[in-house]
Amino acid sequence: MIDQQAIDALIANLSESRSVEVKRWIDPNSTQGIEKIAKGLLALRNFNGGYFIVGFDDATLQPDLQNEPHNSQALFHVDVIQALVSRFAHEPFEVEVGWGELSGHKYPVIVVPPGVKQAVAAKRDLMDGARFAVRNGSVYFRTLATNGTVSSAEAKPSDWREIFDISFDNREADVGRFLRRHLAGVDLASLLKFSAPPAPVPTLRDEAMKLLDDGEGRFTEAVARRRMDADERALLRFGFWSVALVINPERSGAIPDREFSNLIASSNPKYTGWPIWLDSRFMSNAANREKYIDNAIEYLIVSLSEGWSTHIDFARLDPAGRFFLRRLLQDDGVPSKVAPLAALDPALMILRVAEVIGVALAFAKAMGWEPEEATLGFAFRWDKLKGRQLSSWSHPWDMILDGGEAHVDSVDGYVEVPLDTPLSAVAKYVGDATRKLFASFSGAIIPDHVVEDLTKRLFERRLNG
């Protein structure tokens, strides 16, 4: 099912990344159009899914109005695109076509699903004169150049490890579901003689908690420097959540230059329309754009909206492996749906924590940490909780748990995640990170299967399905 909110948000805050490819208007019936769509969709499939957006200049990200066809809905009908996939993919996969709107113009967004279990190669040649536009047997991938820019191209030797990891993770997820279904209640650790994991390294927790405190202090300083009107400053009395990420081992001597900025922007998987550690470089309000402060990228985004959720995001991204984010609670940013300071939706918070971990894993791998050697420490904090009710207000038809009042104002959480953790295993860490938060609401417990289902739906980009 198409997640229309995610598509609308992608169009409203357009940027290109490894999971999002942007192209000018192209004709799916022309050789050049077929080449771009076939390579792009195969590359996104091998990257484990994403979005192929048509109708924008991929350099300026502005609408390509002069080339807009009059029959775009027919040109990009899902049957046309699906036929193209079937023609060129040696292992076909289903795609969907959604439509985003901007200033009265509609733009096709081709949704490529995750779940690839083996690299999908092209199964036929496409010739453009004497040039191979698509080559039979080639595997296309969302590959990164040395300067951090991303493109859909034939996989390089350096890409194959990531391709294998993606396929293996998806196969491992299938095995995990089989074991949970058929071996429920069995002590697998004893059965398979797994040794207990090593105890968390205390110093990593200490570093993450210190970064959390420092980050909140820097948020206060950034707010003091920012010119804000009365409506914007009024938001500061509402609730926020924060996360500090420390990657161990630290990478000393790294510089937050433009290559780092490009790498972070292009490697963000963008699981939602307003991603964690989003790319603020092209925001219309210059005050919201990133700045280089004390060897880190820093930004403070203040975005009020009547039709959308209001946002306040403060972030710092240090290439040494230290990231911080402080964000307005979504429960306090949509007064048309729920009164500020009144509720905390457990589903929204599970999704945000899962997104933090998923994005952080993608960042760390793109930045070059060895998966078998690195560990990520996450420190979380939620504030202005006292008096709130736990309420599934965002999806009342998909109620997780209603009831329970918070009697404390602030709760911290912490979790360590090995970098070689597959996305299929992230739910356990989400549960660990949020357990104390939910318990503060009259002892509430969110079942593990609920956390696992929400996390799985997030990573598969089907939150509405």
XYZ file of C-alpha atoms in Angstrom, residues 1-357:
357
model
C 0.000 0.000 0.000
C 1.299 3.443 -0.958
C 2.193 5.605 2.058
C 0.823 8.904 0.717
C 2.067 10.926 3.685
C 5.621 9.711 3.099
C 5.393 10.540 -0.613
C 4.005 14.018 0.043
C 6.766 14.671 2.564
C 9.443 13.420 0.146
C 8.229 15.862 -2.515
C 7.906 18.738 -0.041
C 11.443 18.181 1.337
C 13.144 16.781 -1.742
C 16.746 15.581 -1.599
C 18.620 12.749 -3.284
C 20.189 9.901 -1.334
C 21.078 6.257 -1.801
C 17.432 5.325 -1.272
C 15.993 8.225 -3.288
C 16.823 8.848 -6.963
C 15.621 12.042 -8.669
C 15.332 12.483 -12.451
C 14.057 15.105 -14.872
C 10.937 14.266 -16.864
C 11.769 11.285 -19.074
C 9.818 9.218 -21.583
C 9.492 5.562 -20.475
C 9.106 4.596 -24.134
C 12.407 6.129 -25.300
C 15.775 4.380 -25.101
C 17.156 7.041 -22.744
C 14.064 6.862 -20.548
C 14.108 3.067 -20.402
C 17.811 3.124 -19.520
C 17.378 5.531 -16.616
C 14.331 3.780 -15.199
C 15.714 0.249 -15.595
C 19.076 1.092 -14.052
C 17.486 3.144 -11.287
C 14.916 0.547 -10.251
C 17.396 -2.344 -10.363
C 19.886 -0.296 -8.324
C 17.258 0.600 -5.717
C 16.116 -3.022 -5.486
C 19.682 -4.177 -4.862
C 20.020 -1.435 -2.213
C 16.955 -2.945 -0.492
C 14.307 -0.558 -1.760
C 13.626 3.135 -2.107
C 12.005 5.772 -4.286
C 12.515 6.836 -7.926
C 11.092 10.359 -8.354
C 10.531 11.905 -11.786
C 9.981 15.533 -12.751
C 12.733 17.419 -10.925
C 16.167 18.651 -11.966
C 18.531 16.250 -10.167
C 21.100 19.049 -9.726
C 18.918 21.902 -8.451
C 15.985 19.737 -7.214
C 13.625 22.300 -8.769
C 10.565 21.193 -10.804
C 11.345 20.464 -14.460
C 8.248 22.305 -15.672
C 9.397 22.953 -19.233
C 9.586 19.218 -19.989
C 6.436 18.165 -18.154
C 4.363 15.860 -20.426
C 0.610 16.342 -20.772
C -0.034 12.615 -20.291
C 2.251 11.838 -17.357
C -0.295 9.617 -15.592
C -0.522 7.372 -18.651
C 3.250 7.385 -19.273
C 3.995 6.331 -15.689
C 1.050 4.022 -15.109
C 2.059 1.176 -12.819
C 1.447 -1.388 -15.590
C 3.949 0.410 -17.842
C 6.614 0.522 -15.139
C 5.959 -3.059 -14.008
C 6.331 -4.284 -17.594
C 9.689 -2.529 -17.817
C 10.848 -4.244 -14.596
C 9.729 -7.636 -15.895
C 11.548 -7.002 -19.154
C 14.927 -6.205 -17.596
C 15.100 -7.835 -14.135
C 16.246 -11.452 -14.135
C 14.255 -11.849 -10.913
C 11.155 -9.627 -11.270
C 9.826 -7.665 -8.304
C 6.632 -5.688 -7.821
C 6.699 -1.901 -7.832
C 4.067 0.705 -7.037
C 3.584 4.179 -8.479
C 2.407 6.968 -6.214
C 1.883 10.617 -7.071
C 3.113 13.592 -5.094
C 1.843 17.118 -5.643
C 3.715 20.429 -5.538
C 2.284 23.804 -6.552
C -0.528 22.167 -8.498
C 1.701 19.786 -10.472
C 1.742 16.018 -9.954
C 4.962 13.970 -9.975
C 5.341 10.165 -10.195
C 7.097 8.401 -7.331
C 7.997 4.795 -8.143
C 8.205 2.777 -4.920
C 10.684 -0.114 -4.976
C 10.105 -2.605 -2.121
C 12.792 -4.058 0.156
C 13.402 -7.761 0.647
C 15.961 -8.618 -2.032
C 17.521 -12.007 -1.191
C 20.009 -12.200 -4.051
C 21.452 -9.539 -6.330
C 19.093 -8.758 -9.206
C 20.937 -8.532 -12.527
C 19.775 -7.218 -15.901
C 18.595 -10.053 -18.112
C 18.907 -8.373 -21.512
C 20.892 -5.743 -23.370
C 19.541 -2.338 -24.332
C 21.462 -0.652 -27.126
C 21.692 3.068 -27.807
C 23.409 2.988 -31.174
C 26.721 1.226 -30.554
C 26.567 1.902 -26.785
C 25.297 -0.591 -24.217
C 22.682 1.469 -22.366
C 21.865 -1.591 -20.204
C 24.133 -4.624 -20.268
C 22.900 -8.198 -19.873
C 24.250 -9.720 -16.635
C 25.212 -6.397 -15.032
C 24.239 -5.738 -11.423
C 23.291 -2.109 -10.791
C 23.572 -0.516 -7.356
C 23.203 2.820 -5.599
C 26.933 3.367 -5.451
C 28.898 6.138 -3.743
C 31.683 8.113 -5.378
C 34.703 9.186 -3.334
C 33.235 12.686 -2.927
C 30.029 11.314 -1.391
C 27.779 11.720 -4.442
C 25.502 8.828 -5.314
C 24.463 7.290 -8.634
C 22.833 4.189 -10.117
C 25.664 2.366 -11.849
C 27.223 -1.046 -12.294
C 28.328 -2.384 -8.936
C 31.992 -1.803 -8.140
C 34.153 -4.338 -6.290
C 33.801 -2.197 -3.156
C 29.981 -2.485 -3.372
C 29.744 -6.261 -3.324
C 30.190 -6.712 0.401
C 27.238 -4.398 1.053
C 25.151 -6.180 -1.596
C 25.883 -9.541 0.041
C 25.123 -8.125 3.506
C 21.737 -6.786 2.349
C 20.787 -10.122 0.780
C 22.011 -12.073 3.797
C 20.115 -9.851 6.233
C 16.873 -10.447 4.317
C 17.486 -14.198 4.230
C 18.298 -14.106 7.951
C 14.986 -12.335 8.585
C 13.166 -15.238 6.889
C 15.071 -17.755 8.998
C 14.276 -15.769 12.121
C 10.574 -15.740 11.347
C 10.676 -19.516 10.715
C 12.396 -20.169 14.050
C 10.027 -17.937 15.994
C 7.036 -19.631 14.396
C 8.192 -23.217 14.883
C 10.389 -23.029 17.973
C 8.351 -20.709 20.175
C 9.195 -21.268 23.823
C 12.422 -23.162 23.106
C 15.579 -21.902 24.809
C 17.576 -21.354 21.617
C 20.655 -20.114 23.463
C 20.851 -23.389 25.357
C 19.838 -25.478 22.336
C 22.502 -24.011 20.066
C 25.031 -23.522 22.871
C 25.361 -19.815 22.185
C 27.512 -18.018 24.695
C 26.111 -15.000 26.480
C 26.979 -11.656 24.854
C 29.727 -9.686 26.545
C 28.687 -7.123 29.107
C 28.255 -3.593 27.718
C 31.378 -1.473 27.923
C 30.650 1.052 30.692
C 32.747 3.772 29.100
C 30.626 3.784 25.957
C 27.504 4.410 28.023
C 29.275 7.163 29.941
C 30.357 8.837 26.697
C 26.859 8.654 25.214
C 25.226 10.099 28.334
C 27.786 12.920 28.434
C 27.146 13.683 24.754
C 23.415 13.735 25.537
C 23.922 16.363 28.253
C 26.314 18.384 26.095
C 23.928 18.259 23.138
C 21.027 19.593 25.161
C 23.259 22.414 26.367
C 24.168 23.274 22.777
C 20.470 23.226 21.867
C 19.851 25.891 24.520
C 22.701 27.981 23.091
C 21.411 27.616 19.521
C 17.912 28.678 20.569
C 19.346 31.735 22.317
C 21.179 32.745 19.106
C 18.165 32.188 16.839
C 15.716 34.956 16.047
C 12.327 33.420 16.758
C 8.863 34.967 16.827
C 6.422 34.502 19.693
C 4.679 31.492 18.109
C 8.005 29.727 17.550
C 9.255 30.399 21.079
C 5.952 29.153 22.502
C 6.849 25.703 21.181
C 9.838 25.503 23.528
C 7.536 24.863 26.478
C 6.386 21.595 24.907
C 7.955 18.159 25.145
C 11.110 17.034 23.359
C 13.068 13.829 22.933
C 16.819 13.595 22.425
C 19.290 10.968 21.285
C 23.074 10.878 21.451
C 25.002 8.351 19.367
C 28.631 7.426 19.977
C 30.357 5.013 17.596
C 33.144 2.956 19.148
C 35.983 3.037 18.213
C 36.122 6.787 17.714
C 37.642 8.096 14.484
C 40.087 10.835 15.386
C 41.131 13.597 13.002
C 37.984 13.465 10.832
C 36.861 16.787 9.341
C 33.211 17.801 8.721
C 33.839 18.963 5.143
C 31.485 18.897 2.152
C 32.377 15.312 1.332
C 31.202 14.307 4.803
C 28.008 16.319 4.314
C 27.393 14.657 0.926
C 28.078 11.216 2.375
C 25.627 11.684 5.249
C 22.919 13.055 2.949
C 23.302 10.294 0.370
C 23.508 7.401 2.850
C 20.389 8.319 4.852
C 17.829 5.583 4.018
C 14.914 8.027 4.550
C 12.474 5.636 6.119
C 10.008 8.500 6.715
C 9.096 11.776 5.052
C 10.828 13.785 7.804
C 13.940 11.647 8.335
C 16.187 11.374 11.354
C 19.290 13.569 10.852
C 17.783 14.977 7.673
C 19.604 16.944 4.970
C 18.924 20.619 5.744
C 21.257 22.126 3.128
C 18.533 23.086 0.664
C 15.772 24.266 2.994
C 14.012 27.417 1.816
C 14.598 29.174 5.152
C 18.338 29.847 5.283
C 18.239 29.919 9.089
C 17.319 26.214 9.026
C 20.338 25.171 6.950
C 23.377 23.417 8.363
C 26.398 25.298 9.673
C 29.938 24.205 10.566
C 30.510 24.764 14.294
C 33.232 23.265 16.533
C 34.245 20.478 14.130
C 30.678 19.329 13.493
C 27.733 20.018 11.229
C 25.012 21.717 13.232
C 21.498 22.871 12.388
C 18.405 24.180 14.139
C 15.194 23.749 12.140
C 12.041 25.570 13.207
C 9.117 24.822 10.899
C 5.555 25.789 11.790
C 2.756 24.362 9.684
C -1.019 24.321 9.902
C -1.561 21.420 7.521
C 1.468 19.356 8.564
C 3.163 18.498 11.791
C 5.132 21.362 13.310
C 8.849 20.604 13.666
C 11.772 21.703 15.807
C 14.969 19.757 15.106
C 18.413 20.493 16.512
C 21.270 18.264 15.409
C 25.043 17.935 15.537
C 26.946 15.481 13.327
C 30.619 14.935 14.126
C 32.569 12.714 11.683
C 34.500 11.294 14.633
C 31.359 9.211 15.230
C 29.323 11.427 17.568
C 25.796 12.414 16.568
C 23.102 14.272 18.498
C 19.449 15.054 17.759
C 16.820 16.891 19.805
C 13.316 16.951 18.352
C 9.891 18.247 19.328
C 7.580 15.409 20.331
C 5.215 14.765 17.449
C 2.429 14.502 20.034
C 2.854 18.239 20.678
C 3.194 19.305 17.031
C -0.293 18.523 15.702
C -2.771 20.446 17.910
C -5.571 19.720 15.421
C -5.358 16.033 16.414
C -4.188 16.018 20.030
C -3.695 18.697 22.677
C -0.036 19.520 23.445
C 1.389 18.030 26.666
C -1.584 15.637 26.895
C -0.436 12.389 25.290
C 2.417 10.178 24.174
C 1.713 7.769 21.313
C 3.686 4.534 21.892
C 3.674 3.599 18.191
C 5.217 6.909 17.127
C 7.997 6.605 19.688
C 8.764 3.000 18.740
C 9.038 4.090 15.106
C 11.303 7.045 15.926
C 13.696 4.932 17.989
C 13.782 2.237 15.298
C 14.479 4.904 12.677
C 17.337 6.340 14.761
C 19.006 2.930 14.958
